[in-house]
mmCIF file of C-alpha atoms in Angstrom:
data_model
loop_
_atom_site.group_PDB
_atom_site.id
_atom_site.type_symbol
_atom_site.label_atom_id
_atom_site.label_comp_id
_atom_site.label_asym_id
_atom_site.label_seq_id
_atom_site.Cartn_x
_atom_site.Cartn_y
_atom_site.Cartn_z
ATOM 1 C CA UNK A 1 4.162 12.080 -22.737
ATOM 2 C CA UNK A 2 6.883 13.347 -21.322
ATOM 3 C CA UNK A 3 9.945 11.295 -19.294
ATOM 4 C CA UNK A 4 12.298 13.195 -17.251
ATOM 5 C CA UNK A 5 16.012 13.049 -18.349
ATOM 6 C CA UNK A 6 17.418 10.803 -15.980
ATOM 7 C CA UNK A 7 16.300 7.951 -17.710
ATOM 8 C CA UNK A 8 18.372 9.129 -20.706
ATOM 9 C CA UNK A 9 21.202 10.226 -18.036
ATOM 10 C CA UNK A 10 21.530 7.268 -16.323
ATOM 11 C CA UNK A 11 20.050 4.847 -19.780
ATOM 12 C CA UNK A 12 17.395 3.708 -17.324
ATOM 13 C CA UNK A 13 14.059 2.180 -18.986
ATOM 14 C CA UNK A 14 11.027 4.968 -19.051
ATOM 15 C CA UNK A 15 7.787 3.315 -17.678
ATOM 16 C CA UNK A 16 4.177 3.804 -18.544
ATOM 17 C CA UNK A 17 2.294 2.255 -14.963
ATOM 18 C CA UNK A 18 -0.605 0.885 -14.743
ATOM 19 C CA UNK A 19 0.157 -1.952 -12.389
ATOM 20 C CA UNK A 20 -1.037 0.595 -9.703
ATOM 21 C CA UNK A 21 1.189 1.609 -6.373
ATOM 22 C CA UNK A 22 3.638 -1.397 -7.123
ATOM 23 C CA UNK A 23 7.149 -1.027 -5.303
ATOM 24 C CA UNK A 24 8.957 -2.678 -7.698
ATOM 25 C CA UNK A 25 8.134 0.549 -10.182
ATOM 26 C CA UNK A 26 8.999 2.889 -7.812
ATOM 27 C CA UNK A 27 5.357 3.259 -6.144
ATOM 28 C CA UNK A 28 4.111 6.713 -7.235
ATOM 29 C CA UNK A 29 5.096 9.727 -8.660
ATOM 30 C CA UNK A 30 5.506 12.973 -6.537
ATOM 31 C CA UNK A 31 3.419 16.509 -6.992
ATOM 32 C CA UNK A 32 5.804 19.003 -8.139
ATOM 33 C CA UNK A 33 5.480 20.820 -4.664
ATOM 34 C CA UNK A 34 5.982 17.589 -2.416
ATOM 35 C CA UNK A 35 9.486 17.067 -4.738
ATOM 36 C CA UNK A 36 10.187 20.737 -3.807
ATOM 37 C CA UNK A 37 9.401 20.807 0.357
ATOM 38 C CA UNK A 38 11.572 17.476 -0.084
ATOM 39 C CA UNK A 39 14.068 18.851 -2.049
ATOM 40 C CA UNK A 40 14.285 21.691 0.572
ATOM 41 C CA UNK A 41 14.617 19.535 3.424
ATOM 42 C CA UNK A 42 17.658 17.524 2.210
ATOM 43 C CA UNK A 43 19.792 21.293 2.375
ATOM 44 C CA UNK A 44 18.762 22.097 6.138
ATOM 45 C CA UNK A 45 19.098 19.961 9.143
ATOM 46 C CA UNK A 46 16.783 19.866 11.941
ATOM 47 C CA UNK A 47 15.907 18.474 15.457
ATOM 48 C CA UNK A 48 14.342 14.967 14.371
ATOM 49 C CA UNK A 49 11.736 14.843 17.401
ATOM 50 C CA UNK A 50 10.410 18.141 16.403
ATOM 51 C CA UNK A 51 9.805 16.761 12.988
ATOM 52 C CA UNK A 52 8.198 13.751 14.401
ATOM 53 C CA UNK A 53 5.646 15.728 17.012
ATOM 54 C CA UNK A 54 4.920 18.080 13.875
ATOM 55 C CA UNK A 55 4.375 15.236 11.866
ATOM 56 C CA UNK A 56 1.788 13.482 15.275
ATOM 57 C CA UNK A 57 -0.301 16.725 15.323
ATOM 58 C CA UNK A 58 -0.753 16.675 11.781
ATOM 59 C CA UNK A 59 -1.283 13.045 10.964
ATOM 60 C CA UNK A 60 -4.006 13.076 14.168
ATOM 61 C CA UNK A 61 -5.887 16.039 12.990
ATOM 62 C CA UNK A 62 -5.777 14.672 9.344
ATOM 63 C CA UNK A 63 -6.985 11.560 10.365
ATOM 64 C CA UNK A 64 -8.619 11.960 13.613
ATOM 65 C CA UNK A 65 -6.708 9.343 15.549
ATOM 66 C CA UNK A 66 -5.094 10.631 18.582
ATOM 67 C CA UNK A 67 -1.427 10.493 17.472
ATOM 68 C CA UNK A 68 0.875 9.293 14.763
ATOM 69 C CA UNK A 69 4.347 8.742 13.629
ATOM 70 C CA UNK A 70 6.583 8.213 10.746
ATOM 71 C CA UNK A 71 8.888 5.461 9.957
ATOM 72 C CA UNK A 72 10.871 4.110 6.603
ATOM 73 C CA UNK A 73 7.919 2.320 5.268
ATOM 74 C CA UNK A 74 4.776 -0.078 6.357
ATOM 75 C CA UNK A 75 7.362 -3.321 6.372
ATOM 76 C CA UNK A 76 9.215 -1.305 8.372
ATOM 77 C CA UNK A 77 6.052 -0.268 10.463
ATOM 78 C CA UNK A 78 4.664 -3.766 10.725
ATOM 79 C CA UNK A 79 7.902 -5.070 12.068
ATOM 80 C CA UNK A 80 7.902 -1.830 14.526
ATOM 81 C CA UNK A 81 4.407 -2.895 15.804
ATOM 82 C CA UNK A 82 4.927 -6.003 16.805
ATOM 83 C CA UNK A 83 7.751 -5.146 18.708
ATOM 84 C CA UNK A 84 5.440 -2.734 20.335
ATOM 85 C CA UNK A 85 3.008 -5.289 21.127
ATOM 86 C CA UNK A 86 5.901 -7.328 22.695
ATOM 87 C CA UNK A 87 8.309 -4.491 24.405
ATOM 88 C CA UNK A 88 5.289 -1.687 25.512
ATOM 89 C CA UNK A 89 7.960 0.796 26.600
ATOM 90 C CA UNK A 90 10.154 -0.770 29.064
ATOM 91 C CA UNK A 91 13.634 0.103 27.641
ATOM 92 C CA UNK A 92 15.758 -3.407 28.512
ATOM 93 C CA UNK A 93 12.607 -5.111 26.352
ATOM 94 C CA UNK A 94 12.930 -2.863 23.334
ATOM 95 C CA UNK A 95 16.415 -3.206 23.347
ATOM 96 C CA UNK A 96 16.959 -6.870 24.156
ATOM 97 C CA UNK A 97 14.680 -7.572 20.688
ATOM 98 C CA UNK A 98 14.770 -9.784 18.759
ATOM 99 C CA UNK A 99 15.291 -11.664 21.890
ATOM 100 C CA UNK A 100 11.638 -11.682 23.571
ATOM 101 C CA UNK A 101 12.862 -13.857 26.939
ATOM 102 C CA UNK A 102 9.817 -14.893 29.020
ATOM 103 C CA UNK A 103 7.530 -12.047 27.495
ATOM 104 C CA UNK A 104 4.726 -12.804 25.141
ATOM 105 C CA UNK A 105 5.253 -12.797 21.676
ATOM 106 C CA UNK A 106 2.543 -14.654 19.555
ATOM 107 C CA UNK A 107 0.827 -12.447 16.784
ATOM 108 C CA UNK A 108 -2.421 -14.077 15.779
ATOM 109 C CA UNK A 109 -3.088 -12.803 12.043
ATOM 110 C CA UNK A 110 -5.662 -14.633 9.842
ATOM 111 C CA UNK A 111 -4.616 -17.272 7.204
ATOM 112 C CA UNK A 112 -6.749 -15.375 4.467
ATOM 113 C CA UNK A 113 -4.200 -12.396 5.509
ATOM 114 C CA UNK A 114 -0.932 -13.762 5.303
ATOM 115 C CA UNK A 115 0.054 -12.323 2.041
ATOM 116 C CA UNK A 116 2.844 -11.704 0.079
ATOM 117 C CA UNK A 117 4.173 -8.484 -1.455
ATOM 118 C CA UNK A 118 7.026 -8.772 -2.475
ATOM 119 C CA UNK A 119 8.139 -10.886 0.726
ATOM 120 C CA UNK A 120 5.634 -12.849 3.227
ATOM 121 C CA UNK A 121 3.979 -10.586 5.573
ATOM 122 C CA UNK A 122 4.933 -13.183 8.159
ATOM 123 C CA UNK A 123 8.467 -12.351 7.772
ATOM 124 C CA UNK A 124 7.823 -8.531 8.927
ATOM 125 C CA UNK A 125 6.059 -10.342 12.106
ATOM 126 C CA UNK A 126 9.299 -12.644 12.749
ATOM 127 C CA UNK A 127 11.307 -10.006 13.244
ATOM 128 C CA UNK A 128 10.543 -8.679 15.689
ATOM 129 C CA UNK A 129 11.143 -11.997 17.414
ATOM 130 C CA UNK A 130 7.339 -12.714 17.470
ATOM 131 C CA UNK A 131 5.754 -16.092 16.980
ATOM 132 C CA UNK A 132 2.817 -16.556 14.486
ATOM 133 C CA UNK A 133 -0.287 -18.165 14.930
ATOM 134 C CA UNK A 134 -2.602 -18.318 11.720
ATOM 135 C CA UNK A 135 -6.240 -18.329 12.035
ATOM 136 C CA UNK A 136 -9.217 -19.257 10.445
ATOM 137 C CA UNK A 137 -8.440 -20.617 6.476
ATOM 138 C CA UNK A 138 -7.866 -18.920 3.480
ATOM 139 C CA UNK A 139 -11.243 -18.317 2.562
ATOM 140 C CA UNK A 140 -13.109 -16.965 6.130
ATOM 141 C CA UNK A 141 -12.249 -16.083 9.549
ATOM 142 C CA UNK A 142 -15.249 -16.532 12.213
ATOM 143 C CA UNK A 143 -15.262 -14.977 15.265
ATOM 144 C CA UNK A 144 -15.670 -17.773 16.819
ATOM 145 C CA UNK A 145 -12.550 -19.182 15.522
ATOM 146 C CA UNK A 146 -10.739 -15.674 16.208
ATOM 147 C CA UNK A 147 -11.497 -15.653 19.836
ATOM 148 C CA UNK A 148 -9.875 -19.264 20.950
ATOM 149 C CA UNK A 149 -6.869 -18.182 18.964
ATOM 150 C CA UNK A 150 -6.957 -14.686 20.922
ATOM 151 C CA UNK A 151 -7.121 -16.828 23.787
ATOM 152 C CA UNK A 152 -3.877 -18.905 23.287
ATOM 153 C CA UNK A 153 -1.387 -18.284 26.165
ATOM 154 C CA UNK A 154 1.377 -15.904 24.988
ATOM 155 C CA UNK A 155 -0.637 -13.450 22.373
ATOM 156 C CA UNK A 156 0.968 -10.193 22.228
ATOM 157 C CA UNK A 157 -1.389 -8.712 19.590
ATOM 158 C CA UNK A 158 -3.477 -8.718 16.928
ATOM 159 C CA UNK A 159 -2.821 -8.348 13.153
ATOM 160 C CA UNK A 160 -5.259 -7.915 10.085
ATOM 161 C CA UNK A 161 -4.244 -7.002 6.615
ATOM 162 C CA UNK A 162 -6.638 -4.585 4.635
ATOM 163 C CA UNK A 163 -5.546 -4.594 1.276
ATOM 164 C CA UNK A 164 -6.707 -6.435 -2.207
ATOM 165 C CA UNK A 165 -4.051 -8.773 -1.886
ATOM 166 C CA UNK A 166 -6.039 -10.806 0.900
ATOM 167 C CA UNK A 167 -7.467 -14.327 0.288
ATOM 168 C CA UNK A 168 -11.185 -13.062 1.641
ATOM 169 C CA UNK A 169 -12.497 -9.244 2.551
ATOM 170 C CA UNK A 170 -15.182 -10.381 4.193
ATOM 171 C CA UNK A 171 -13.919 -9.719 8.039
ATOM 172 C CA UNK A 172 -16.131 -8.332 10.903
ATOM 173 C CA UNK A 173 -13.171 -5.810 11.517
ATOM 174 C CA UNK A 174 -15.214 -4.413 14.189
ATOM 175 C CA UNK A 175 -15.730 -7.335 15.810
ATOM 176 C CA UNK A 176 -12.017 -9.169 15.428
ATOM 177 C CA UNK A 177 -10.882 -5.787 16.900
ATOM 178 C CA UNK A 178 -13.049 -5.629 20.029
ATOM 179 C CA UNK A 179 -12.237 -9.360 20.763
ATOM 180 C CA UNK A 180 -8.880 -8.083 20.697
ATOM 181 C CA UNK A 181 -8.980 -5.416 22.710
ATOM 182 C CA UNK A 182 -11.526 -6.939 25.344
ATOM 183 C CA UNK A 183 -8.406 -9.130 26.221
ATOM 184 C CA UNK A 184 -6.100 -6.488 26.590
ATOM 185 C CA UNK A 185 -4.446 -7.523 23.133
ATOM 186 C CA UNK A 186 -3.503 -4.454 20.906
ATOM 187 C CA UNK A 187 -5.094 -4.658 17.498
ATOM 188 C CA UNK A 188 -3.249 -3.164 14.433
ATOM 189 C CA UNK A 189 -4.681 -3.326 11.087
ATOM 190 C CA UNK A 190 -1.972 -3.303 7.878
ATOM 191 C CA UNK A 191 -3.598 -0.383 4.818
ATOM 192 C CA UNK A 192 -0.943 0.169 3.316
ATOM 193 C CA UNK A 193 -2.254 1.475 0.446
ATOM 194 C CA UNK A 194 -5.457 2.268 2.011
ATOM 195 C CA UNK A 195 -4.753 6.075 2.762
ATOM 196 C CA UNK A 196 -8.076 7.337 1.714
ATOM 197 C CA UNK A 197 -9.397 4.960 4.440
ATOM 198 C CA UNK A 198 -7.732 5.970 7.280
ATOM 199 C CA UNK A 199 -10.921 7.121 9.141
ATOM 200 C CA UNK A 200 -12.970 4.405 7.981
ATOM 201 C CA UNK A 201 -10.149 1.718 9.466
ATOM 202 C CA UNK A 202 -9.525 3.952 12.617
ATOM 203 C CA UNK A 203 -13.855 3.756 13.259
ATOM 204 C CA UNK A 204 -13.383 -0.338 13.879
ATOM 205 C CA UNK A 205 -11.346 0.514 17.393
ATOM 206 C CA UNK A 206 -7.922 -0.971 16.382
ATOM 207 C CA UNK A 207 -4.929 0.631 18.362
ATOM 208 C CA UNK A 208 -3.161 1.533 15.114
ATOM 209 C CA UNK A 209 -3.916 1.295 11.724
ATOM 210 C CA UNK A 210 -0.296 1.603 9.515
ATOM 211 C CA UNK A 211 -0.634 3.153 6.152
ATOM 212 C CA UNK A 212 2.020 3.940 3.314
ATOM 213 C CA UNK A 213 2.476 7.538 2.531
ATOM 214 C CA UNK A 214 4.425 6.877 -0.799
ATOM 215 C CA UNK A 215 1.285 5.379 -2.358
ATOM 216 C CA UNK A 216 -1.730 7.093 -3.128
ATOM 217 C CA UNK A 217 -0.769 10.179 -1.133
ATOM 218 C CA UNK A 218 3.037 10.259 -3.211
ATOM 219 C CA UNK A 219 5.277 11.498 -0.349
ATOM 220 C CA UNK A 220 9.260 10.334 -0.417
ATOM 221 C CA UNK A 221 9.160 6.494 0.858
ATOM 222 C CA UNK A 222 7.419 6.539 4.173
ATOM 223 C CA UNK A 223 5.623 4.509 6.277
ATOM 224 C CA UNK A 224 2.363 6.277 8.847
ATOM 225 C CA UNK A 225 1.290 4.531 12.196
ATOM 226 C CA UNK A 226 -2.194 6.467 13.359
ATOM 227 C CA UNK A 227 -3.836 4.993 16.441
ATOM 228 C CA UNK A 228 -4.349 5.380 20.070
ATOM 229 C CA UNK A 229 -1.432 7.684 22.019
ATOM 230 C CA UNK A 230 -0.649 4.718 24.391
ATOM 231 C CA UNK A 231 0.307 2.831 21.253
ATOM 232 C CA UNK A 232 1.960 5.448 19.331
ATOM 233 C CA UNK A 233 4.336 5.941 22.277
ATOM 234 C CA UNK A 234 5.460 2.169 22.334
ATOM 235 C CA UNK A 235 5.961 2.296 18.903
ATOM 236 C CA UNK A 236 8.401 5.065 18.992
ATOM 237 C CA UNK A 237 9.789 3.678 21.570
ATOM 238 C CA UNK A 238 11.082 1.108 19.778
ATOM 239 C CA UNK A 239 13.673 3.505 17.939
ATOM 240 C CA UNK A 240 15.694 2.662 20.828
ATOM 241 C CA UNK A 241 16.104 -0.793 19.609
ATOM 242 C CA UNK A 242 15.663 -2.329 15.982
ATOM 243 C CA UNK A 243 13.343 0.729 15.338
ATOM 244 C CA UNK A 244 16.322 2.453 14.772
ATOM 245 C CA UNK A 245 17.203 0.405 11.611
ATOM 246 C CA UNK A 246 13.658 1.589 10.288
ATOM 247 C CA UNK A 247 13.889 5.180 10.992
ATOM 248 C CA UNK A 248 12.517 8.371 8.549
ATOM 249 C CA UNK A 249 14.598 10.657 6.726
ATOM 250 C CA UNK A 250 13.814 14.188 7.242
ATOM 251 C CA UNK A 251 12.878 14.735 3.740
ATOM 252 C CA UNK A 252 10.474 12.143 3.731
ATOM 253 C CA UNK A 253 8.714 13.450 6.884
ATOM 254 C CA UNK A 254 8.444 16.884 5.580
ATOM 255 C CA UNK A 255 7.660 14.885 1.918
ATOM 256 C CA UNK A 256 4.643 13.826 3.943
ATOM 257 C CA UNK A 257 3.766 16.930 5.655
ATOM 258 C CA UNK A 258 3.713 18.213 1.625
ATOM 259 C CA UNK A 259 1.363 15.285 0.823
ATOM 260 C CA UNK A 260 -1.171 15.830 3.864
ATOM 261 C CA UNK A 261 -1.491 19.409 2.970
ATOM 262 C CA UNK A 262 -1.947 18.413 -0.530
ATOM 263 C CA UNK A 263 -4.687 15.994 0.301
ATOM 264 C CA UNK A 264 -6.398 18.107 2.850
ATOM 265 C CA UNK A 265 -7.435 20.895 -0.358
ATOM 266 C CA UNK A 266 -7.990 18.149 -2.691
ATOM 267 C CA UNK A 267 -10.989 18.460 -4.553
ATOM 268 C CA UNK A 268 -12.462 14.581 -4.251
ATOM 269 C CA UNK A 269 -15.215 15.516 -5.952
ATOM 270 C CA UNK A 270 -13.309 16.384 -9.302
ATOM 271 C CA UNK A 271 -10.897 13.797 -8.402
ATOM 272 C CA UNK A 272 -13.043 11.059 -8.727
ATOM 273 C CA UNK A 273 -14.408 12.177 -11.806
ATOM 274 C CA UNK A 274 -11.054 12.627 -13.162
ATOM 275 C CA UNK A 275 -9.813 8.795 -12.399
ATOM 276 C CA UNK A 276 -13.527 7.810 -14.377
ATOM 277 C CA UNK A 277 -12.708 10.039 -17.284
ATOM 278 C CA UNK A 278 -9.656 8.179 -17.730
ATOM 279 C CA UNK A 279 -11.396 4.855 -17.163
ATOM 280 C CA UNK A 280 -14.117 5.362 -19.518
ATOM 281 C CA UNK A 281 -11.749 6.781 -21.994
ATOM 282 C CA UNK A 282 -9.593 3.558 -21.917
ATOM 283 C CA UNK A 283 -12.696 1.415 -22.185
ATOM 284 C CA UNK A 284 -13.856 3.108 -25.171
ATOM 285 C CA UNK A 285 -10.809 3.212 -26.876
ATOM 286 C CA UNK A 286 -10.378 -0.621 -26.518
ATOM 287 C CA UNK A 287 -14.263 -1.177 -27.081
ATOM 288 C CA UNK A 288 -14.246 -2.080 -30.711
ATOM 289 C CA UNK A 289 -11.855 -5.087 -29.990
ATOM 290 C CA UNK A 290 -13.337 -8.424 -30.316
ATOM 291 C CA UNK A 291 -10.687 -10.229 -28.868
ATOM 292 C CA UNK A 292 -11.298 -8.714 -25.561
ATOM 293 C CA UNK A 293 -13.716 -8.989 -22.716
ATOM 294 C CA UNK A 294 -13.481 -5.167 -21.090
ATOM 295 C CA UNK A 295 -15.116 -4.527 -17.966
ATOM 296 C CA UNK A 296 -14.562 -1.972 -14.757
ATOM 297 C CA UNK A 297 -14.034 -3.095 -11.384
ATOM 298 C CA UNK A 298 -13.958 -1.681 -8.020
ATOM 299 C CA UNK A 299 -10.639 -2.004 -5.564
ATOM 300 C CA UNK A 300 -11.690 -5.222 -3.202
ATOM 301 C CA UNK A 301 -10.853 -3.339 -0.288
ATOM 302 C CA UNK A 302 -12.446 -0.163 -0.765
ATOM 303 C CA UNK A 303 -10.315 2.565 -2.469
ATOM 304 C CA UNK A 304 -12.653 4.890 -4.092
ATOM 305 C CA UNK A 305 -11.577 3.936 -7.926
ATOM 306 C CA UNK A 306 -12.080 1.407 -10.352
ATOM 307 C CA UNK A 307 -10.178 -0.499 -12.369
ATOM 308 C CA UNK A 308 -9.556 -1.507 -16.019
ATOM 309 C CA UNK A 309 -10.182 -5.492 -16.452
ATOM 310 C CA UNK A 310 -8.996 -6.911 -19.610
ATOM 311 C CA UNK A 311 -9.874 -10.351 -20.470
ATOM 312 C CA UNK A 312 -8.149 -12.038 -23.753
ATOM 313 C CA UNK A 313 -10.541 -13.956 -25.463
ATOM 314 C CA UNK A 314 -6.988 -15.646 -27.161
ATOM 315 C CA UNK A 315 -6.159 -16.826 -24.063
ATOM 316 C CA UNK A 316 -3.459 -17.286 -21.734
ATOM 317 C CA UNK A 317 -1.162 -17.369 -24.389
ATOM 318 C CA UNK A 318 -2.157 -13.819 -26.175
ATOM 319 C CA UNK A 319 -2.028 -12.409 -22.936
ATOM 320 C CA UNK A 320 1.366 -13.199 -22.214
ATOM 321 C CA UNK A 321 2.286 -12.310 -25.909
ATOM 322 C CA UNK A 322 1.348 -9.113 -25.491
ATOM 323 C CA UNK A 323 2.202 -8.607 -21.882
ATOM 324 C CA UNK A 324 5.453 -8.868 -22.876
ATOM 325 C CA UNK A 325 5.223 -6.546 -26.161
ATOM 326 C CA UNK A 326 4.401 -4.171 -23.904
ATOM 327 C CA UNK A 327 6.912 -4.658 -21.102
ATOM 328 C CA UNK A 328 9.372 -4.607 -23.919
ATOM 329 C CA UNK A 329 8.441 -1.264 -25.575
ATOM 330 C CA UNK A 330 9.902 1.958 -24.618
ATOM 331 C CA UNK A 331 8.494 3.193 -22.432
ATOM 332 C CA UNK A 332 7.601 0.266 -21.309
ATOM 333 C CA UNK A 333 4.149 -0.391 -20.240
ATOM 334 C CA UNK A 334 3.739 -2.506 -16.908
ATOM 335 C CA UNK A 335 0.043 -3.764 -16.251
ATOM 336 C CA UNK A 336 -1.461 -5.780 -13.176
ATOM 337 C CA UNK A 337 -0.629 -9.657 -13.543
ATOM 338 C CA UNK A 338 -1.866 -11.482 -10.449
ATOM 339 C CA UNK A 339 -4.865 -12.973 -13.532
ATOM 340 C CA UNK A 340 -2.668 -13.512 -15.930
ATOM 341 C CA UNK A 341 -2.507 -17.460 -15.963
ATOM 342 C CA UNK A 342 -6.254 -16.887 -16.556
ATOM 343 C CA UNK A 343 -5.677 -14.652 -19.167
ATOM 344 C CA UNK A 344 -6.455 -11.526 -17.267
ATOM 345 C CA UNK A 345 -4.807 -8.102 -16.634
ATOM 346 C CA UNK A 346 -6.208 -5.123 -15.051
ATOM 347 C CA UNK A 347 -5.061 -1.979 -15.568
ATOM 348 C CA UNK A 348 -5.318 1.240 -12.665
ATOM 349 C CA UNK A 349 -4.855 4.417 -13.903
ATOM 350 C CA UNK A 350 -4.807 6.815 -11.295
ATOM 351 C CA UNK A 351 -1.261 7.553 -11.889
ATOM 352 C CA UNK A 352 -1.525 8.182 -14.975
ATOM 353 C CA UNK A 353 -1.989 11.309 -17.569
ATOM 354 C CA UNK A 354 -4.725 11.450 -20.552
ATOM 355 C CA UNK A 355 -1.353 10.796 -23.102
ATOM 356 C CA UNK A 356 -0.417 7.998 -21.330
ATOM 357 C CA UNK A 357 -3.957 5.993 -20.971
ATOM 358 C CA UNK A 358 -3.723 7.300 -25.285
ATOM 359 C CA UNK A 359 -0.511 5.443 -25.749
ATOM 360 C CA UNK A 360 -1.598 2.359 -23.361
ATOM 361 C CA UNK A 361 -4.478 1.847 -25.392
ATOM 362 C CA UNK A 362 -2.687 2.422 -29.025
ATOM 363 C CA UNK A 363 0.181 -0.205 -27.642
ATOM 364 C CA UNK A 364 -2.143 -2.735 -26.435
ATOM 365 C CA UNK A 365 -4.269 -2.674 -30.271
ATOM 366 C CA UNK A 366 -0.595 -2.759 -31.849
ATOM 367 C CA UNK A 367 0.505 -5.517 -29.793
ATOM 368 C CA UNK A 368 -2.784 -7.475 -30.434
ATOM 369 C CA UNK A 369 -2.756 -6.943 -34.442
ATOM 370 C CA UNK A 370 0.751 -8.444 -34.478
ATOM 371 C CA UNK A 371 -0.184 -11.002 -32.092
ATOM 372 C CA UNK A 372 -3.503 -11.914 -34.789
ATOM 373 C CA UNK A 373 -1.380 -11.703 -37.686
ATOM 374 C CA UNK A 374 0.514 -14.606 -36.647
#
């Protein structure tokens, strides 16, 4: 393994992740030559609306929506969007927000999609000055349901949440969309960490789908809108008024011009075999251990990888035990949590090296032995 030197520099803590795309880690780590077109960036300046129509072209014909944009991040992008929904393009609107006078502003979003990463979801919708209205429950969303909440007076728009934070993932997208859009409602769908979905979530007709560039695809921080042009355009818009607070930095849109062309050669075939290499080489590493259940599972939403799920057979209080041995090694080792009062972890390692899924598995035997020994 081997850490740069600013954690020495700066005597910052080195860490091992395999608690996937998670901000709190610093999402992702860069390609060498997406760090240098960044680099590059931050020692020239440029005309910033060039960089954004570059960056449209690109993201459209890498997608195949009709036009795109960059912004700081998807937060940033959700909040954007629902101003769009409320403002369109007429400048006093966009710049009067958060103050939404007599226009409509209610975003319906399911319950079983109101979720939390880090902050609600709901707070990206507030402000924007929009009103929410949750449908459905936590555990379905009919149509049915969906359609006399898209019929409320005031709705401004439509949000659904892709992602395997969601309560359910069993949504006709297709059909919430076109309910949507029969009523003149725009429909955006949150992926953020759905980028190697983007066509798939663009086929169910939503206006704009908004998808994180710093995740799977490893720009600089950066959020993507794709969708229709109509859309697009009231989105930018919006840079005008709090927009402006969420705007990209030039390295990160040329970061993600690096990361599209990076993506665009990528070999999925061998990429996919790579991330179950790594998979089945941490599973059989950690097979001889009785004190684990060890199984693979797919990402809820779709991503085309599986996951390490780790099951202690001590229970909830071996798994926090060693949780915490391994947060507390150097480097230390972060793993998924969400299961851990039921004595679960999972572990993704697509951003990791064959080393590091070595040491994961040595630190997680080490930590169990001493947790046994007890």
């Amino acid at each position: 393994m081997n850490h740069d030197t600013l954690h020495d520099k700066y005597r910052l803590t080195p860490v091992i992740n395999a608690a996937g795309s998670y901000t709190p880690l610093g999402v992702s780590r860069s390609s060498a030559f997406v760090a240098r077109q960044s680099a590059q960036a931050l020692q020239s300046f440029f005309v910033m609306e060039e960089l954004q129509q570059l960056a449209s072209a690109k993201l459209a014909a890498f997608s195949g929506a009709e036009a795109g944009a960059v912004t700081h991040c998807v937060s940033a992008a959700i909040t954007q969007a629902v101003a769009a929904c409320i403002a369109g393009t007429d400048p006093a609107a966009v710049a009067a927000l958060p103050d939404v006078a007599a226009r409509r502003h209610t975003v319906v979003i399911p319950e079983g999609h109101c979720v939390d990463y880090g902050h609600p979801i709901l707070t990206d919708i507030r402000l924007a000055g929009a009103r929410v209205l949750r449908a459905g429950d936590r555990s379905s969303l009919p149509l049915a349901e969906l359609e006399r909440s898209l019929d409320t007076p005031g709705v401004c728009g439509l949000l659904l949440v892709s992602s395997r934070l969601t309560a359910f993932q069993g949504l006709d997208w297709t059909g919430a969309v076109a309910l949507a859009r029969a009523r003149g409602i725009p429909a955006v769908i949150d992926g953020a960490a759905q980028d190697m979905r983007m066509p798939e979530l663009l086929r169910t007709g939503a206006d704009a789908i908004l998808v994180s560039a710093h995740k799977y695809l490893a720009s600089p921080t950066a959020g993507l809108v794709l969708g229709n042009q109509a859309f697009v355009d009231a989105f930018r818009a919006q840079e005008r008024g709090i927009g402006r607070a969420m705007k990209p930095s030039k390295e990160a849109i040329l970061g993600v011009l690096a990361a599209l062309e990076e993506r665009s050669q990528l070999d999925t075939d061998g990429w996919r075999a790579l991330q179950e290499s790594k998979l089945a080489l941490l599973m059989d590493l950690l097979r001889h251990r009785q004190d684990l259940d060890i199984r693979a599972e797919d990402d809820p939403a779709g991503m085309p990888f599986q996951r390490v799920r780790l099951a202690f057979r001590g229970g909830v209080a071996c798994a926090r035990d060693v949780v915490g041995v391994l947060k507390s090694g150097r480097p230390s080792i972060r793993l998924m949590e969400h299961g851990l009062q039921e004595a679960v972890v999972h572990l993704e390692l697509v951003a990791l090296d064959e080393s590091e899924v070595r040491h994961v598995a040595a630190q997680l035997v080490a930590a169990l032995d001493a947790h046994g020994g007890r």
